[in-house]
Coordinates of C-alpha atoms in Angstrom, one line a residue:
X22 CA -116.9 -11.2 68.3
X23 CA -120.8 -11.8 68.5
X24 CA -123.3 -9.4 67.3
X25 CA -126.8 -9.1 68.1
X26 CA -128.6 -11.5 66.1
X27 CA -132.5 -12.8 66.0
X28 CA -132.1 -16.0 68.0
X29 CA -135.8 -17.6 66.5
X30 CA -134.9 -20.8 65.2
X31 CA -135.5 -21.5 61.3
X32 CA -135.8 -24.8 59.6
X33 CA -135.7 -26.1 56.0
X34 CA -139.2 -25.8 55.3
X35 CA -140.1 -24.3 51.9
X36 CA -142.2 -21.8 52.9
X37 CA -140.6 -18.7 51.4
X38 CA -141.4 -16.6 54.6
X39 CA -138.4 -18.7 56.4
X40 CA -136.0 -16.3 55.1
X41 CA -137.4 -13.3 56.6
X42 CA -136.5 -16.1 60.2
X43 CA -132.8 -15.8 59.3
X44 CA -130.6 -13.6 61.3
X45 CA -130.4 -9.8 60.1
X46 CA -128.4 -6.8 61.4
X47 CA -130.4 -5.3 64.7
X48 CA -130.2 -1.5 65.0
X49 CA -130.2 -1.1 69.1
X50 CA -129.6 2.4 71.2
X51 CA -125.8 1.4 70.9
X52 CA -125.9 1.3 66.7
X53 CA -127.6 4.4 66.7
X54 CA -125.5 6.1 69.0
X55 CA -122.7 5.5 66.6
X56 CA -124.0 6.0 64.0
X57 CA -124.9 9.8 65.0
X58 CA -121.4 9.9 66.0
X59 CA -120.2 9.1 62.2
X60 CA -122.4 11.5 60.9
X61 CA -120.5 14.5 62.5
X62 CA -117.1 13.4 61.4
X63 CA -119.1 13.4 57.7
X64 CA -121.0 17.0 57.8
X65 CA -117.5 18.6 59.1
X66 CA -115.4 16.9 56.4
X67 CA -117.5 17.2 53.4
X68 CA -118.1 21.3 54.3
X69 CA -114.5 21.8 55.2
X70 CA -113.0 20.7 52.1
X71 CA -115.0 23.4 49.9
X72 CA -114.4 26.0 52.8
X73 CA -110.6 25.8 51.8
X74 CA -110.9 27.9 48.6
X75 CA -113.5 30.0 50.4
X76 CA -110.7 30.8 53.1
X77 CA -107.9 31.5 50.4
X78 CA -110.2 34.2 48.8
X79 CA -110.7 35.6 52.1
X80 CA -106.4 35.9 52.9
X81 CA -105.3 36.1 49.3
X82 CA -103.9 32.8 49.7
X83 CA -102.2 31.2 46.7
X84 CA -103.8 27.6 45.7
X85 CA -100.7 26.1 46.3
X86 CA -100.5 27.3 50.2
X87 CA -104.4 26.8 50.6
X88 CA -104.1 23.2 49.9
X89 CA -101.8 23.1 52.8
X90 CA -104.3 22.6 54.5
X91 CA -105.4 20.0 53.0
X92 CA -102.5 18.3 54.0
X93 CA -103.4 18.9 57.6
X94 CA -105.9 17.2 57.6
X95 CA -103.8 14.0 56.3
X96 CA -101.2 14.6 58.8
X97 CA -104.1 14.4 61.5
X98 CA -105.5 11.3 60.4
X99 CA -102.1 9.9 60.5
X100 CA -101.4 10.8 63.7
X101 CA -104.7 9.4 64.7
X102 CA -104.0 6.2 63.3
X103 CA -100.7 6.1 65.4
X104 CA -102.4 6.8 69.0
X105 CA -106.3 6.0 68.7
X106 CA -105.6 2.4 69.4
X107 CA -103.5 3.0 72.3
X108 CA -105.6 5.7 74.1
X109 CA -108.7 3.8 73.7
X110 CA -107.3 0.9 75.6
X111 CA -106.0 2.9 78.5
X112 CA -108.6 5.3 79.1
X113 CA -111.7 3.6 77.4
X114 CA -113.2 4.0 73.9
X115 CA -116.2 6.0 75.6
X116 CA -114.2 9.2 76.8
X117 CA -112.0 9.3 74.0
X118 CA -115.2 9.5 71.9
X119 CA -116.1 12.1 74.1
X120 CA -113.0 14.0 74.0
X121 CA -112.6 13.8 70.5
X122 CA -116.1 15.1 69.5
X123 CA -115.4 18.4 71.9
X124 CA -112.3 18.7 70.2
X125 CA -113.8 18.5 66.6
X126 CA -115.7 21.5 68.3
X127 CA -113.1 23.7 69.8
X128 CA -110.7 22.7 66.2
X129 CA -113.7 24.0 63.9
X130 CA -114.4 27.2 65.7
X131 CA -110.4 27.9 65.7
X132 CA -110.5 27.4 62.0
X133 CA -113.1 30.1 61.3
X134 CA -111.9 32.7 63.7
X135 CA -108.1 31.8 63.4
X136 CA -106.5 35.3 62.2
X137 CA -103.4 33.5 61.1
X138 CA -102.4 31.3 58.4
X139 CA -100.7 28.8 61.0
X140 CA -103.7 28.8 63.2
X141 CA -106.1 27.9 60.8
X142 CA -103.3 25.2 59.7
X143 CA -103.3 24.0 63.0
X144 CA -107.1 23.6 63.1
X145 CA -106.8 21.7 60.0
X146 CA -104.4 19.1 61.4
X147 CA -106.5 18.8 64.8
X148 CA -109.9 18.7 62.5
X149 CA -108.1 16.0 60.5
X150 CA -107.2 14.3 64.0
X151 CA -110.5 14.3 65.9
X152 CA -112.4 13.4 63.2
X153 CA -110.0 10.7 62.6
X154 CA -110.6 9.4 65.6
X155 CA -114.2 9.6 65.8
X156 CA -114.0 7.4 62.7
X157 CA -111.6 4.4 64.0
X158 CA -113.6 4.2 67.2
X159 CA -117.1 4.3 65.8
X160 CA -115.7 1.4 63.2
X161 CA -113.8 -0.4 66.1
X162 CA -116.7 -0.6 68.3
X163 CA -119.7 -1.5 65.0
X164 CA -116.8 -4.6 64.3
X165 CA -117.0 -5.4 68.2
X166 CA -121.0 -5.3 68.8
X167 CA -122.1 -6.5 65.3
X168 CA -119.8 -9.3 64.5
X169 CA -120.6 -11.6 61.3
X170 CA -122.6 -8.4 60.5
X171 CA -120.5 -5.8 60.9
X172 CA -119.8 -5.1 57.2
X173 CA -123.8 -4.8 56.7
X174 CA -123.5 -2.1 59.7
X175 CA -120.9 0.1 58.6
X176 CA -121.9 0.0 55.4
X177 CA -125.2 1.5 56.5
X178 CA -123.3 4.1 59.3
X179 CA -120.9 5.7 56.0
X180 CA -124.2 6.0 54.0
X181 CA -126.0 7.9 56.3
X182 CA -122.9 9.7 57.2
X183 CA -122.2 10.4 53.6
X184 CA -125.9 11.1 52.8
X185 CA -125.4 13.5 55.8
X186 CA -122.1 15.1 55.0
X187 CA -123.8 16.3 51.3
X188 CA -125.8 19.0 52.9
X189 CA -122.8 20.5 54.2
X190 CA -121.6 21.8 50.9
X191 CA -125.1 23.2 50.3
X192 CA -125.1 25.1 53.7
X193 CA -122.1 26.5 53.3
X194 CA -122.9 27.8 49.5
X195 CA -126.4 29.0 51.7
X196 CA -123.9 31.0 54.2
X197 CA -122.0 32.5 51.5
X198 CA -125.6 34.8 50.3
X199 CA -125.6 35.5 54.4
X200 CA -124.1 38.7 56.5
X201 CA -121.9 36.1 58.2
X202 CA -120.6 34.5 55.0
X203 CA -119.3 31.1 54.3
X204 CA -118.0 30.8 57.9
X205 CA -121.6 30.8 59.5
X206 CA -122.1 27.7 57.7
X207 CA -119.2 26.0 58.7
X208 CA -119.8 27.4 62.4
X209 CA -122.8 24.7 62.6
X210 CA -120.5 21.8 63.1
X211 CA -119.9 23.4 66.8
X212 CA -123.3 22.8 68.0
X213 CA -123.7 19.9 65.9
X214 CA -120.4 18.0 67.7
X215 CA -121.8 19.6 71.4
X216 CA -125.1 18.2 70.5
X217 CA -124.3 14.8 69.8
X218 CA -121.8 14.3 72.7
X219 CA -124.6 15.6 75.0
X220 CA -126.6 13.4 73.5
X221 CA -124.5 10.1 74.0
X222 CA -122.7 10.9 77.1
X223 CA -124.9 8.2 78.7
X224 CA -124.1 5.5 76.2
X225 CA -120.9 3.5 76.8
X226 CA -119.6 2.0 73.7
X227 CA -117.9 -1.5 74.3
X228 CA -114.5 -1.4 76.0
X229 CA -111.4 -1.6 73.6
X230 CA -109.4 -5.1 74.1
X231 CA -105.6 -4.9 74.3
X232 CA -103.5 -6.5 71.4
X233 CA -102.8 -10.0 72.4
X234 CA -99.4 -11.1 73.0
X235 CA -98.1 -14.8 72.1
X236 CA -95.4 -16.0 75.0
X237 CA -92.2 -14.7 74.3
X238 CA -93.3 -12.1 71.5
X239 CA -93.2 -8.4 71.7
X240 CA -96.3 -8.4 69.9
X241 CA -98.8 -10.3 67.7
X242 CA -98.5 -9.5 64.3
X243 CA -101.2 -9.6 61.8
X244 CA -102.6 -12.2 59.3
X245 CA -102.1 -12.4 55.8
X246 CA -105.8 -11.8 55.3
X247 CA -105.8 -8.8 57.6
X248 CA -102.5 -7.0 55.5
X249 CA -104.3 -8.1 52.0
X250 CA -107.8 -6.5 53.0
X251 CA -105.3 -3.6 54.8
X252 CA -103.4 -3.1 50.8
X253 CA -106.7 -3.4 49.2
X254 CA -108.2 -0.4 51.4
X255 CA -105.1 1.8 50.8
X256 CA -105.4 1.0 46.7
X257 CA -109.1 2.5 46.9
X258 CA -108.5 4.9 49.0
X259 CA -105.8 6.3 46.9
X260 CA -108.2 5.8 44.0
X261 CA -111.2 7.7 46.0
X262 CA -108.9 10.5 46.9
X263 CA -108.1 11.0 42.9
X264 CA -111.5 11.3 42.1
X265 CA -112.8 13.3 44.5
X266 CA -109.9 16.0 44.3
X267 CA -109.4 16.0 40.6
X268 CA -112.6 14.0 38.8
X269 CA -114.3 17.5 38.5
X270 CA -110.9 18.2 36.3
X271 CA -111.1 15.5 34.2
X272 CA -114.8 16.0 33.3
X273 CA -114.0 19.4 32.1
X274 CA -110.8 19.3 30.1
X275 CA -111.6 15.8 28.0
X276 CA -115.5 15.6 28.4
X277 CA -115.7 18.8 27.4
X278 CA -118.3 20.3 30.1
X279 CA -118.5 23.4 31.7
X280 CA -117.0 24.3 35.2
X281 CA -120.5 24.0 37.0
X282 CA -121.7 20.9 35.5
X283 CA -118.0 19.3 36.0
X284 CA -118.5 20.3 39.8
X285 CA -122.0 18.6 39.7
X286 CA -120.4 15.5 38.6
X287 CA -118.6 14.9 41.7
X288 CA -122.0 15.2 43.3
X289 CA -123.3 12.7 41.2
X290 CA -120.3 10.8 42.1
X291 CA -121.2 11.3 45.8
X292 CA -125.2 10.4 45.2
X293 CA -123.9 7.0 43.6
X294 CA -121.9 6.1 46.7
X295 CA -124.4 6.8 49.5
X296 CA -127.2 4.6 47.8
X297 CA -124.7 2.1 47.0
X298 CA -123.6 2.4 50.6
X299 CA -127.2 2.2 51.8
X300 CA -128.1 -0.7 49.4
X301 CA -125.2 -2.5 50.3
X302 CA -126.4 -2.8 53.5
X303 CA -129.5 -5.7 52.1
X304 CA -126.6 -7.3 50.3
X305 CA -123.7 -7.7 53.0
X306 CA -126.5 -9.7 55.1
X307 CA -126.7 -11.7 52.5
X308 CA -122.9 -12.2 50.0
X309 CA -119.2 -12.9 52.1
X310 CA -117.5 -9.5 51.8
X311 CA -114.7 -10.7 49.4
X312 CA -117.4 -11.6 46.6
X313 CA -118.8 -7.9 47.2
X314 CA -115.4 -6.4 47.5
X315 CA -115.2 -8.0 43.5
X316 CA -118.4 -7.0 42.0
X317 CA -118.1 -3.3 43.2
X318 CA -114.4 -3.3 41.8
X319 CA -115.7 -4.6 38.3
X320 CA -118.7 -2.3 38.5
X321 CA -116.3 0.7 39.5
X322 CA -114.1 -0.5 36.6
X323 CA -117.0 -0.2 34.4
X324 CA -117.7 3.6 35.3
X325 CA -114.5 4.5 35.4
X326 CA -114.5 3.1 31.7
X327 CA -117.5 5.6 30.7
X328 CA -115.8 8.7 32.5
X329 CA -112.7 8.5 31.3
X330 CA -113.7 6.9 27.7
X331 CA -117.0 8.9 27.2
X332 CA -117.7 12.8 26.5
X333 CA -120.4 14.9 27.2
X334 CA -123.8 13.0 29.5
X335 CA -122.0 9.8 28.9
X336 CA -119.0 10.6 30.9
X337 CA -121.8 11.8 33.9
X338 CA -123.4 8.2 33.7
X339 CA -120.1 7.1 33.9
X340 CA -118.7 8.4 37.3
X341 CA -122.4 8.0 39.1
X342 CA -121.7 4.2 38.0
X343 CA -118.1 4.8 39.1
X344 CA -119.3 6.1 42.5
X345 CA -122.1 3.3 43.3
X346 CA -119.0 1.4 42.7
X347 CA -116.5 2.7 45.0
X348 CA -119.3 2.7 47.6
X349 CA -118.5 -0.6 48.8
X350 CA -115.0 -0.5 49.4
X351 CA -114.3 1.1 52.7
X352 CA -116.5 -0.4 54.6
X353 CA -115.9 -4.0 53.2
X354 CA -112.0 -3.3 53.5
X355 CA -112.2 -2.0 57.0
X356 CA -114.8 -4.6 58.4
X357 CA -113.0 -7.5 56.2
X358 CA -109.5 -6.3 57.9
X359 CA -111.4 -5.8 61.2
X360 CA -113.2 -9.3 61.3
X361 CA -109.1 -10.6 60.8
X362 CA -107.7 -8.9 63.7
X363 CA -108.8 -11.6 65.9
X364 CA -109.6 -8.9 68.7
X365 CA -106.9 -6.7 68.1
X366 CA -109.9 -3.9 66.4
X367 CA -108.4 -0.8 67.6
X368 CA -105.2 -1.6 66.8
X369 CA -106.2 -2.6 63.5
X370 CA -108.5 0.3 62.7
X371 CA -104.9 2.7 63.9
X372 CA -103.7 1.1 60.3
X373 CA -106.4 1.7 58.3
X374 CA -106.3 5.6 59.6
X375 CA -102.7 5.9 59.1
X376 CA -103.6 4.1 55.6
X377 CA -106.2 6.6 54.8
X378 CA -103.9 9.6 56.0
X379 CA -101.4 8.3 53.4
X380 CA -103.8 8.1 50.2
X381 CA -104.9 11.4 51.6
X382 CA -101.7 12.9 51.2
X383 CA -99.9 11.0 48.6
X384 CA -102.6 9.8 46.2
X385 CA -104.2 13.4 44.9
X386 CA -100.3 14.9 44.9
X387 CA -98.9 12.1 42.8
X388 CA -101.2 12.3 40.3
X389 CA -101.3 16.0 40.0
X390 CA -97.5 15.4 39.5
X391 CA -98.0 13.4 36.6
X392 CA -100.7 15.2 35.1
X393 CA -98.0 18.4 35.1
X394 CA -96.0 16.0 32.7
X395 CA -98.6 14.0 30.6
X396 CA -101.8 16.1 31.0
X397 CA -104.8 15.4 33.5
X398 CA -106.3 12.7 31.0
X399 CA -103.4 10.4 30.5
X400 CA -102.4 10.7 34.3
X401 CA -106.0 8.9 35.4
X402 CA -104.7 5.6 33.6
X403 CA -103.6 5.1 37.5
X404 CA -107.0 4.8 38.6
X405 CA -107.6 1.9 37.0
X406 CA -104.4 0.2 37.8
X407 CA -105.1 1.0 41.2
X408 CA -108.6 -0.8 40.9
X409 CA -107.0 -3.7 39.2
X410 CA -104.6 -4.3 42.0
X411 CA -107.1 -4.0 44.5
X412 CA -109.2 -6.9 42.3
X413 CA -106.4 -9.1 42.5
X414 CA -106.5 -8.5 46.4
X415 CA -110.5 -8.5 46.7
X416 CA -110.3 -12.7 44.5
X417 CA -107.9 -13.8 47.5
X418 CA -110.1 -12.3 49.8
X419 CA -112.8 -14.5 48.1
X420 CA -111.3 -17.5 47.9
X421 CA -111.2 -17.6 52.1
X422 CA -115.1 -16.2 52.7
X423 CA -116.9 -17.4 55.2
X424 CA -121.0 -17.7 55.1
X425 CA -122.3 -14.1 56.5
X426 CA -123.8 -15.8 59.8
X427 CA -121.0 -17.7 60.7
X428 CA -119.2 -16.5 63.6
X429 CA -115.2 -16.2 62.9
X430 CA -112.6 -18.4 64.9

């Protein structure tokens, strides 16, 4: 894979302006097209996750069937993971894109005028779906056109997506003082999905390559570096998916806050990862991703320390360090696991989804179960055995980095 790269030649000559000569990660129509794309899968899932108890007050819905649809949405990204990669290759990553934006669309609007508790479960899992999909192209096609710098690239798209997807919440507590309530707020993903397909209808993304097949071999299977970046990702993700669903939790029952500022620490949470993410971007042009992958393990080991150690504004410091932390880890995963498919990107970004799908629905439900038994602040001891397994994964990682320019073979 070859990415666009600044082609001046540079020298060993001690001026210090030789660095700025060195190759860097170019931001052409194609990168922003994608880029845009990302950011509506990030509005529509960070607005439809607090719409969820919004919509159980509206149908008297017990908690426990609300969160059903939660699990929609994992069921959707598993299914994504198990048919993206196959679809893109026969009918080209460009109209699925397409398709799967307009679909976003049509699955939002069903959820906020679905009169039925299995339509607007239905919604969920086709939300859960599209935007899945939208997700494992966008990072297919970044790995495929960036290269050696693809991890610098999707770190920058999730930033700006997250950085996006934070307003959501904010609109939709906007729609809830409005005649139309919390669904006109949610109702703004529509245009936003029309919008950006209509935008970047003209744009073809780069074609997806079929799995290649050794002679004699129903398949190529993948490295040990692709399945060790794969378990990494699904360790994190679980981790991620703890913290945002029950963090908020935590901060109230052992720190000892109140309900609104406990619900303002996952924002802070979500403030620390998008400038991590956007930071992150300066250093994975310049550090291999398995040395990154370690120092935002240790540093989300550190603010995990302070949340779960700490009371009061110390457990606050401690998951905003915990989030500029976890920043780091999904896009160095993917693009690590990515850059180790030797071609096979779609395919490989099918098993992250279906990874992500499974820390969707298995991480938050697991550790609720626990916390049933031992109470919520002994049952977040898994976070950081999830983190140190994923450490262990991220030092053999290391030990096989390659310098940031250097194409792979």
């Amino acid at each position: 894979m070859t990415g666009p790269t600044d082609r001046e030649s540079t020298t060993a000559s001690p001026d210090p302006r030789s660095a700025s000569r060195a190759p860097r990660l170019q931001r052409d129509r194609l990168t922003v097209v994608l880029y845009l794309q990302l950011c509506v899968f990030g509005f529509t899932m960070y607005g439809f996750s607090p719409s969820i108890p919004l919509l159980a007050d509206d149908r008297n819905l017990a908690d426990a069937v609300a969160a059903l649809h939660s699990t929609g949405l994992a069921v959707g990204a598993m299914a994504a993971g198990w048919t993206t990669a196959r679809t893109a290759v026969r009918w080209g990553r460009t109209r699925v894109q397409a398709a799967a934006l307009l679909t976003l669309a049509g699955a939002v609007a069903a959820y906020c005028t679905g009169p039925w508790l299995w339509s607007t479960l239905l919604a969920a899992v086709v939300i859960g779906g599209a935007g899945n999909v939208i997700v494992n192209i966008t990072a297919a096609a970044l790995s495929d056109h960036h290269g050696p710098f693809a991890p610098a690239a999707m770190s920058e798209a999730n930033g700006i997506s997250a950085g996006v997807g934070m307003l959501a919440p904010l609109v939709l507590g906007a729609a809830t003082l409005l005649p139309g309530g919390w669904r006109l707020g949610l109702w703004l993903n529509v245009p936003l999905a029309i919008g950006t397909w209509w935008v970047c209808r003209r744009q073809k993304l780069p074609p997806a390559s079929p799995a290649p097949r050794a002679p004699g071999t129903r398949g190529r299977r993948f490295s040990t570096e692709f399945w060790s970046a794969w378990a990494l990702f699904l360790a994190c993700s679980c981790f991620e998916m703890c913290m945002v669903v029950w963090a908020s939790e935590e901060l109230r029952v052992h720190a000892r806050l109140s309900q609104s500022t406990a619900t303002m620490g996952i924002t802070l949470m979500l403030i620390g990862m998008v400038a991590g993410r956007l930071y992150g971007t300066r250093l994975a042009q310049r550090w291999p991703t398995g040395r990154l992958l370690v120092c935002s393990l240790a540093l989300a080991l550190t603010g995990f320390a302070g949340f779960w150690l700490l009371t009061g504004p110390g457990a606050l410091a401690g998951i905003f360090v915990c989030g500029l932390g976890m920043s780091l880890h999904f896009p160095l995963a993917v693009s690590r696991g990515l850059a180790a498919a030797e071609g096979s990107t779609d395919r490989a970004m099918s098993l992250f989804a279906l990874g992500q799908g499974l820390a969707a629905g298995l991480g938050p439900f697991t550790l609720s179960a626990v916390a049933a038994v031992s109470g919520i602040h002994l049952a977040f001891l898994a976070g950081p055995a999830l983190l140190a397994a994923a450490l262990v994964l991220a030092l053999k990682l290391a030990a096989t980095d390659q310098p940031v320019d250097a194409p792979r073979s």
